[in-house]
Coordinates of C-alpha atoms in Angstrom, one line a residue:
M639 CA -25.7 -35.4 14.8
P640 CA -24.5 -32.7 17.3
T641 CA -25.9 -29.3 17.0
Q642 CA -23.8 -26.1 16.8
S643 CA -24.6 -25.2 20.3
T644 CA -23.6 -28.7 21.6
D645 CA -20.3 -28.2 19.8
L646 CA -19.8 -24.8 21.4
N647 CA -20.5 -26.2 24.9
Q648 CA -18.2 -29.0 24.5
L649 CA -15.6 -26.7 23.2
K650 CA -16.0 -24.4 26.3
L651 CA -15.6 -27.5 28.6
T652 CA -12.5 -28.6 26.7
N653 CA -11.1 -25.1 26.7
Q654 CA -11.5 -24.8 30.6
H655 CA -9.7 -28.2 31.1
L656 CA -6.9 -27.0 28.8
V657 CA -6.7 -23.7 30.6
D658 CA -6.5 -25.4 33.9
L659 CA -3.6 -27.6 32.6
T660 CA -1.9 -24.6 31.2
N661 CA -2.1 -22.7 34.6
Q662 CA -0.7 -25.7 36.4
N663 CA 2.2 -26.4 34.0
N664 CA 3.4 -23.2 32.5
V665 CA 4.0 -20.7 35.4
I666 CA 7.6 -20.5 36.5
A667 CA 7.8 -20.0 40.2
P668 CA 9.4 -16.5 41.0
E669 CA 11.9 -18.2 43.4
N670 CA 13.5 -20.1 40.6
F671 CA 14.7 -16.8 39.0
K672 CA 16.7 -16.1 42.2
R673 CA 17.7 -19.8 42.6
F674 CA 19.4 -20.0 39.2
D675 CA 20.7 -16.4 39.2
I676 CA 18.5 -15.6 36.3
K677 CA 18.7 -12.0 35.0
H678 CA 14.7 -11.4 34.9
G679 CA 14.1 -9.4 31.8
L680 CA 17.7 -9.3 30.9
R681 CA 18.1 -6.8 33.8
N682 CA 20.8 -7.0 36.6
S683 CA 19.6 -6.6 40.1
N684 CA 20.8 -3.0 40.3
G685 CA 18.6 -2.1 37.4
T686 CA 21.1 -2.0 34.7
G687 CA 20.9 -4.0 31.4
V688 CA 22.8 -7.2 30.9
L689 CA 25.4 -6.8 28.1
V690 CA 24.5 -9.1 25.3
G691 CA 26.1 -7.4 22.3
I692 CA 27.9 -4.5 20.7
T693 CA 26.5 -1.7 18.6
G694 CA 27.8 1.4 16.8
I695 CA 24.4 2.6 15.8
S696 CA 23.3 4.7 18.8
D697 CA 24.0 4.9 22.5
V698 CA 21.6 5.7 25.4
H699 CA 23.1 7.3 28.6
G700 CA 21.0 7.6 31.7
Y701 CA 23.2 6.9 34.7
Q702 CA 26.6 6.4 35.8
L703 CA 28.1 3.2 37.5
V704 CA 30.4 4.1 40.5
D705 CA 31.9 1.1 42.2
G706 CA 29.1 -1.1 40.7
E707 CA 26.4 1.3 42.1
K708 CA 23.9 3.0 39.7
R709 CA 24.0 6.8 40.0
P710 CA 21.5 9.0 38.4
D711 CA 22.7 11.3 35.5
E712 CA 21.3 13.6 32.9
G713 CA 20.0 11.6 30.0
R714 CA 21.8 11.6 26.7
L715 CA 21.1 9.9 23.3
Y716 CA 23.8 9.6 20.7
Y717 CA 23.4 8.7 17.0
R718 CA 26.6 7.4 15.8
G719 CA 28.4 9.2 18.5
I720 CA 26.7 12.6 17.9
D721 CA 24.6 14.0 20.7
L722 CA 20.9 14.3 19.8
Y723 CA 20.8 17.7 21.4
D724 CA 23.4 18.9 19.0
I725 CA 21.6 17.4 16.0
V726 CA 18.4 19.3 16.9
S727 CA 19.7 22.5 18.3
K728 CA 22.3 23.3 15.6
N729 CA 19.5 23.1 13.0
A730 CA 16.7 24.8 14.9
S731 CA 16.9 28.1 13.3
N732 CA 17.1 27.2 9.6
G733 CA 13.8 25.2 9.3
K734 CA 15.9 22.4 7.7
R735 CA 14.2 18.8 7.6
L736 CA 16.3 16.5 9.7
F737 CA 14.8 13.0 9.4
E738 CA 16.4 12.0 6.1
E739 CA 19.7 13.3 7.4
T740 CA 19.3 11.3 10.4
I741 CA 18.5 8.1 8.3
F742 CA 21.7 8.6 6.2
L743 CA 23.7 9.0 9.6
L744 CA 22.2 5.9 11.3
L745 CA 22.7 3.8 8.0
F746 CA 26.1 5.0 6.9
G747 CA 27.8 6.1 10.0
Q748 CA 28.4 9.7 9.2
L749 CA 26.6 12.9 8.2
P750 CA 25.9 13.4 4.6
N751 CA 27.4 16.4 2.6
A752 CA 24.9 18.5 0.5
Q753 CA 25.3 16.3 -2.6
E754 CA 25.0 13.0 -0.8
L755 CA 21.9 14.1 1.0
A756 CA 20.3 15.3 -2.3
D757 CA 21.2 12.0 -4.0
F758 CA 19.8 10.1 -1.0
N759 CA 16.6 12.0 -0.9
H760 CA 16.2 11.5 -4.6
M761 CA 16.6 7.7 -4.1
I762 CA 14.0 7.7 -1.3
D763 CA 11.6 9.6 -3.5
A764 CA 12.0 7.2 -6.3
Y765 CA 10.8 4.3 -4.0
R766 CA 7.9 5.9 -2.2
Q767 CA 5.5 4.5 -4.7
L768 CA 4.4 0.9 -3.8
P769 CA 4.8 -1.9 -6.5
Q770 CA 2.2 -2.3 -9.2
G771 CA -1.1 -3.5 -7.9
F772 CA 0.1 -3.6 -4.2
T773 CA -2.2 -0.9 -3.0
E774 CA -5.3 -2.6 -4.5
N775 CA -4.5 -6.2 -3.7
M776 CA -2.7 -6.0 -0.4
I777 CA -4.1 -2.9 1.4
L778 CA -7.5 -2.1 0.0
K779 CA -8.8 -5.8 -0.6
I780 CA -7.4 -7.1 2.8
P781 CA -7.7 -4.0 5.2
S782 CA -7.1 -4.3 8.9
N783 CA -8.5 -2.5 11.8
D784 CA -4.9 -2.5 13.3
I785 CA -2.5 -0.6 11.1
M786 CA 0.6 -2.3 12.9
N787 CA -0.8 -5.7 11.8
K788 CA -1.4 -4.4 8.2
L789 CA 2.3 -3.1 8.1
Q790 CA 3.6 -6.4 9.2
R791 CA 1.7 -8.3 6.5
S792 CA 2.5 -5.8 3.7
I793 CA 6.3 -6.0 4.5
L794 CA 6.1 -9.9 4.3
V795 CA 4.4 -9.5 1.0
L796 CA 7.1 -7.1 -0.3
Y797 CA 9.5 -10.1 -0.1
S798 CA 7.6 -11.5 -3.1
H799 CA 8.2 -8.3 -5.0
D800 CA 12.1 -8.5 -4.5
K801 CA 14.0 -10.4 -7.1
H802 CA 16.8 -11.2 -4.6
P803 CA 15.0 -11.2 -1.2
D804 CA 17.5 -13.7 0.5
E805 CA 20.6 -12.1 -0.9
L806 CA 22.9 -10.9 2.1
A807 CA 25.4 -9.0 0.1
V808 CA 25.8 -5.4 1.5
E809 CA 24.6 -3.8 -1.9
N810 CA 21.5 -5.8 -1.6
L811 CA 20.8 -5.1 2.1
I812 CA 21.3 -1.3 1.5
L813 CA 18.8 -1.4 -1.4
Q814 CA 16.2 -3.4 0.5
C815 CA 16.6 -1.1 3.6
I816 CA 16.2 2.1 1.5
K817 CA 13.1 0.7 -0.2
L818 CA 11.6 -0.2 3.1
I819 CA 12.3 3.2 4.6
A820 CA 10.7 5.0 1.6
R821 CA 7.7 2.7 1.4
V822 CA 6.7 2.2 5.0
P823 CA 5.3 5.8 5.4
T824 CA 3.1 5.0 2.2
I825 CA 2.0 1.7 3.7
V826 CA 1.0 3.2 7.0
S827 CA -0.9 6.1 5.3
Y828 CA -2.7 3.9 3.0
G829 CA -3.4 1.3 5.7
Y830 CA -5.0 4.1 7.8
Q831 CA -7.1 5.2 4.9
A832 CA -8.3 1.6 4.3
K833 CA -9.1 1.1 7.9
R834 CA -11.0 4.5 8.0
H835 CA -13.0 3.5 5.0
Y836 CA -13.8 -0.1 5.8
F837 CA -14.2 -0.2 9.4
D838 CA -15.1 3.5 10.2
H839 CA -17.3 4.0 7.1
K840 CA -15.5 7.2 6.0
S841 CA -14.8 8.4 2.6
L842 CA -11.6 6.7 1.0
F843 CA -8.7 9.0 0.0
I844 CA -5.6 7.6 -1.7
H845 CA -3.0 10.4 -2.3
A846 CA 0.1 9.5 -4.2
P847 CA 3.3 10.5 -2.3
K848 CA 5.1 13.8 -3.5
E849 CA 8.7 14.2 -4.4
G850 CA 11.1 16.7 -2.9
V851 CA 9.2 17.4 0.5
G852 CA 10.6 14.6 2.8
T853 CA 8.8 12.0 4.9
A854 CA 7.0 14.1 7.4
E855 CA 5.3 16.2 4.8
N856 CA 4.4 13.1 2.8
I857 CA 2.7 11.5 5.8
L858 CA 0.6 14.7 6.4
H859 CA -0.2 15.0 2.8
M860 CA -1.4 11.3 2.5
I861 CA -3.3 10.9 5.8
R862 CA -5.3 14.2 5.3
S863 CA -8.3 14.2 2.9
D864 CA -7.5 17.8 1.9
N865 CA -3.6 17.4 1.8
Q866 CA -3.2 20.5 3.8
Y867 CA -0.7 21.2 6.6
T868 CA 1.3 24.1 8.0
E869 CA 5.1 24.6 8.1
T870 CA 5.0 24.2 12.0
E871 CA 3.1 21.0 11.6
A872 CA 5.5 19.5 9.0
S873 CA 8.6 20.6 11.1
T874 CA 7.0 19.2 14.3
L875 CA 6.4 15.8 12.9
D876 CA 9.9 15.8 11.2
L877 CA 11.4 16.3 14.6
A878 CA 9.2 13.6 16.2
L879 CA 10.6 11.1 13.6
V880 CA 14.2 12.2 14.3
L881 CA 13.7 11.7 18.2
H882 CA 12.2 8.1 17.5
A883 CA 14.6 6.9 14.8
D884 CA 16.7 4.8 17.2
H885 CA 17.4 4.1 20.8
G886 CA 20.4 1.8 21.2
G887 CA 20.7 -1.8 20.6
G888 CA 19.0 -2.7 24.0
N889 CA 15.5 -1.8 23.3
N890 CA 13.1 -4.8 22.6
S891 CA 12.6 -4.2 18.8
A892 CA 16.2 -3.5 18.0
F893 CA 17.1 -6.5 20.0
A894 CA 14.5 -8.5 18.0
V895 CA 16.2 -7.3 14.7
H896 CA 19.7 -8.5 16.0
V897 CA 18.3 -11.8 17.1
V898 CA 16.3 -12.6 14.0
S899 CA 19.0 -11.4 11.7
S900 CA 21.6 -13.6 13.4
S901 CA 19.8 -16.6 12.0
G902 CA 20.7 -15.7 8.3
T903 CA 17.1 -15.0 7.5
D904 CA 15.9 -12.3 5.1
T905 CA 15.5 -8.5 5.7
Y906 CA 11.6 -8.6 5.4
S907 CA 11.4 -11.4 8.2
A908 CA 13.8 -9.4 10.5
I909 CA 11.8 -6.0 10.2
T910 CA 8.5 -7.8 10.6
A911 CA 9.7 -9.3 13.9
A912 CA 10.7 -5.8 15.0
I913 CA 7.3 -4.5 14.1
G914 CA 5.6 -7.2 16.2
S915 CA 7.7 -6.2 19.1
L916 CA 7.0 -2.4 18.8
K917 CA 3.2 -3.2 18.5
G918 CA 3.4 -4.3 22.2
P919 CA 2.0 -1.9 24.8
K920 CA 5.1 -2.1 26.9
H921 CA 7.1 -0.7 23.9
G922 CA 5.8 1.4 21.0
G923 CA 2.1 1.1 22.3
A924 CA 3.0 3.0 25.4
N925 CA 2.0 6.4 24.0
N926 CA -1.5 5.0 23.5
R927 CA -1.5 4.2 27.2
V928 CA -0.7 7.8 27.9
R929 CA -3.5 8.9 25.7
D930 CA -6.0 6.5 27.3
M931 CA -5.0 7.5 30.7
M932 CA -5.4 11.3 29.9
L933 CA -8.8 10.6 28.5
D934 CA -9.8 8.8 31.7
L935 CA -8.4 11.9 33.6
N936 CA -10.5 14.2 31.6
Q937 CA -13.6 12.1 32.5
N938 CA -12.8 12.3 36.3
V939 CA -11.7 15.7 36.5
S940 CA -14.2 18.7 36.3
D941 CA -11.4 21.2 35.5
I942 CA -8.2 20.2 33.7
G943 CA -6.7 23.5 34.8
N944 CA -7.1 22.8 38.5
A945 CA -3.9 21.3 40.0
A946 CA -5.5 20.2 43.0
E947 CA -8.1 18.1 41.1
I948 CA -5.2 16.6 39.0
R949 CA -3.4 15.7 42.1
A950 CA -6.3 14.0 43.6
Y951 CA -6.7 11.9 40.5
L952 CA -3.1 10.9 40.2
E953 CA -3.0 10.0 44.0
K954 CA -5.8 7.5 43.2
V955 CA -3.9 6.2 40.2
V956 CA -0.8 5.7 42.2
D957 CA -2.8 4.0 45.0
K958 CA -4.2 1.6 42.3
K959 CA -7.7 3.1 42.6
A960 CA -8.1 4.7 39.2
Y961 CA -7.6 4.0 35.5
D962 CA -6.2 0.5 35.0
V963 CA -5.4 0.1 38.7
S964 CA -1.8 -0.8 37.9
G965 CA -0.4 2.1 40.0
L966 CA 1.6 3.3 37.0
I967 CA 1.5 6.8 35.7
Y968 CA 2.1 6.3 32.1
G969 CA 4.6 8.6 30.6
L970 CA 6.6 8.7 33.7
G971 CA 9.7 6.5 34.2
H972 CA 12.3 4.7 32.0
A973 CA 14.5 1.6 32.1
V974 CA 17.6 3.7 31.5
Y975 CA 16.9 7.4 31.9
T976 CA 16.9 8.7 35.5
I977 CA 17.1 12.4 35.8
S978 CA 15.9 13.3 32.1
D979 CA 14.8 11.7 28.8
P980 CA 16.4 14.0 26.1
R981 CA 13.7 13.1 23.7
A982 CA 10.9 14.1 26.1
V983 CA 13.0 17.4 27.0
I984 CA 13.0 18.3 23.3
L985 CA 9.6 17.2 22.4
K986 CA 8.1 19.1 25.3
E987 CA 9.4 22.5 24.0
K988 CA 8.1 21.7 20.7
A989 CA 4.7 20.8 22.1
R990 CA 4.6 24.1 23.9
Q991 CA 5.3 26.0 20.7
L992 CA 2.7 24.1 18.8
A993 CA 0.1 24.4 21.5
A994 CA 0.7 28.2 21.6
E995 CA 0.1 28.5 18.0
K996 CA -3.0 26.4 18.0
G997 CA -4.5 28.1 21.2
K998 CA -4.3 25.1 23.3
L999 CA -1.9 26.0 26.1
K1000 CA -4.3 24.8 28.7
L1001 CA -4.0 21.3 27.2
F1002 CA -0.3 21.5 27.3
S1003 CA -0.5 22.7 31.0
L1004 CA -2.4 19.7 31.8
Y1005 CA 0.4 17.4 30.6
E1006 CA 3.0 19.5 32.3
N1007 CA 1.0 19.3 35.6
V1008 CA 0.7 15.6 35.2
E1009 CA 4.5 15.3 34.9
L1010 CA 5.4 17.7 37.8
I1011 CA 2.6 16.3 40.2
G1012 CA 3.2 12.7 39.1
L1013 CA 6.9 12.8 39.7
E1014 CA 6.3 14.3 43.2
L1015 CA 3.9 11.6 44.2
L1016 CA 6.1 8.7 42.9
R1017 CA 9.0 10.1 44.8
N1018 CA 7.0 10.5 47.8
K1019 CA 5.9 6.9 47.6
K1020 CA 9.3 5.4 46.6
G1021 CA 11.5 7.6 48.5
L1022 CA 13.1 11.0 47.8
D1023 CA 16.3 9.3 46.4
F1024 CA 14.1 7.7 43.8
S1025 CA 15.1 8.9 40.4
I1026 CA 12.4 9.0 37.7
C1027 CA 11.6 11.4 34.8
A1028 CA 9.1 12.0 32.1
N1029 CA 9.8 9.8 29.1
V1030 CA 9.0 10.6 25.4
D1031 CA 5.7 8.8 25.4
L1032 CA 4.2 11.6 27.6
Y1033 CA 4.8 14.3 25.1
S1034 CA 4.7 12.4 21.9
G1035 CA 1.0 11.6 22.3
L1036 CA 0.4 15.2 23.0
V1037 CA 2.2 16.4 19.9
Y1038 CA 0.2 14.0 17.8
Q1039 CA -3.0 15.2 19.3
L1040 CA -2.0 18.7 18.5
L1041 CA -1.3 17.7 14.9
D1042 CA -4.8 16.1 14.7
I1043 CA -3.2 12.7 14.0
P1044 CA -5.6 9.9 14.8
E1045 CA -4.6 7.7 17.8
E1046 CA -4.5 4.6 15.7
L1047 CA -1.5 6.1 14.0
Y1048 CA 0.6 6.9 17.1
T1049 CA 2.5 3.5 17.1
P1050 CA 2.7 3.2 13.3
L1051 CA 4.4 6.6 13.2
F1052 CA 6.8 5.3 15.7
A1053 CA 7.6 2.4 13.3
V1054 CA 8.0 4.8 10.4
A1055 CA 10.8 6.6 12.4
R1056 CA 12.3 3.5 13.9
M1057 CA 12.6 1.8 10.5
A1058 CA 15.8 3.8 10.2
G1059 CA 17.2 2.4 13.3
W1060 CA 16.0 -1.2 12.6
C1061 CA 17.6 -1.2 9.2
A1062 CA 20.9 0.0 10.5
H1063 CA 20.9 -2.6 13.2
R1064 CA 20.0 -5.2 10.5
I1065 CA 23.0 -4.3 8.4
E1066 CA 25.4 -4.0 11.4
Q1067 CA 24.4 -7.6 12.6
V1068 CA 24.8 -9.2 9.1
M1069 CA 28.2 -7.5 8.6
S1070 CA 29.6 -7.9 12.1
D1071 CA 28.5 -11.1 13.6
T1072 CA 27.9 -14.4 11.9
K1073 CA 27.1 -16.4 14.9
I1074 CA 23.3 -17.1 15.7
I1075 CA 22.2 -15.6 18.9
R1076 CA 21.2 -18.5 21.1
P1077 CA 20.8 -17.9 24.8
A1078 CA 20.6 -20.7 27.4
Y1079 CA 17.6 -21.7 29.6
V1080 CA 17.5 -23.9 32.6
C1081 CA 14.5 -26.2 33.4
P1082 CA 13.7 -26.4 37.1
H1083 CA 11.3 -29.3 36.8
Q1084 CA 12.2 -32.7 38.2
R1085 CA 12.7 -35.6 35.8
Q1086 CA 9.9 -38.1 35.3
D1087 CA 9.3 -41.3 33.5
Y1088 CA 7.1 -41.6 30.4
T1089 CA 3.7 -43.3 31.4
P1090 CA 2.0 -45.6 28.9
M1091 CA -1.6 -44.6 27.9
A1092 CA -3.2 -47.5 29.7
D1093 CA -1.5 -46.4 33.1
R1094 CA -2.5 -42.6 32.8
K1095 CA -5.4 -41.3 35.0

């Protein structure tokens, strides 16, 4: 009888053979993309996105096309046609919470009046609590070290708590979406507490959500052991949620919602697919890359206030001699934005205010120096006509750090915000387009005959 070590050795040998076969037969030669005129990553050769659909939810503007040529332009983000700058600036002085208003705008296509917003907030409050036994059975008994993974599994389980999970009538879609938007902050907060307790060996705190305070305050209330937060902290997190609520239909997770929804499947499956997309480091996980890079910078720079030392470090990053040797300065550059990312512009000023309040302006200056020096280095390398700007991930990580939010919550908070956009895209797809999204692929391999077993080598 073979021993366990024998089985493991055999498995290792078998795995290497399978790895060799995989490497041999699963890599598409780069020249085939050009040969068949394939839009790699659904991007045109000039860097613009390939048009694959229509959405009225939000629009991202980062450049102009002049005679087919991409020309840099100031970045703009529109929610249902309303400029994000207007949404934020026209409410800056009254301390008003904006996230719930933004959710209403994205879902229903217009700004709510006072009564509509009050009724909507009441409805969200009514669904913040999780179903009976859900916290104990789904979150505490099956904790996860990754909160995005916990969020995916929890949403799939909510399917079982829905009496009409597959019903596509608009009334049912709206109810499902509102419940998800209300419950996801609670799931994320409790998922964090379970992770903190079972994996980090800390005390367990489960705080019931509060009514009448909104999503941002509820998150701070539920993730902190003492429930305490300042007005500035609450308004800052509320702003961050607004800025992350949607980003056009072309981003990876929103596209996933459209693709999966087009099959006619249920809301829970479509939203879970979007969460899986956002979990990736090229999408929602990018702010963690910024955070990790900044930690590496701190370990390799003796004085974070010294611009010359920061420049020396970033030069090594660009030359692929530091951090992850990718040559990328995380937090700089975007697929659409060229001159500016409006979310980064807005969040940078909020970060400056929060840093001043907390006595951490030196930390803010570090991020600002990384932005300014990094952009200069990348333009010098790529050419002075190369248009690049700081993206929202550079300053979102800083804001979360100033809010004392743990790193493992960065991407889940992105999901909390983007749930509004995903649900809006879900409703739009189901109501507007009944055709299943089915792109075409080409196979470059030559045809071959089937070889009987006896004749195979």
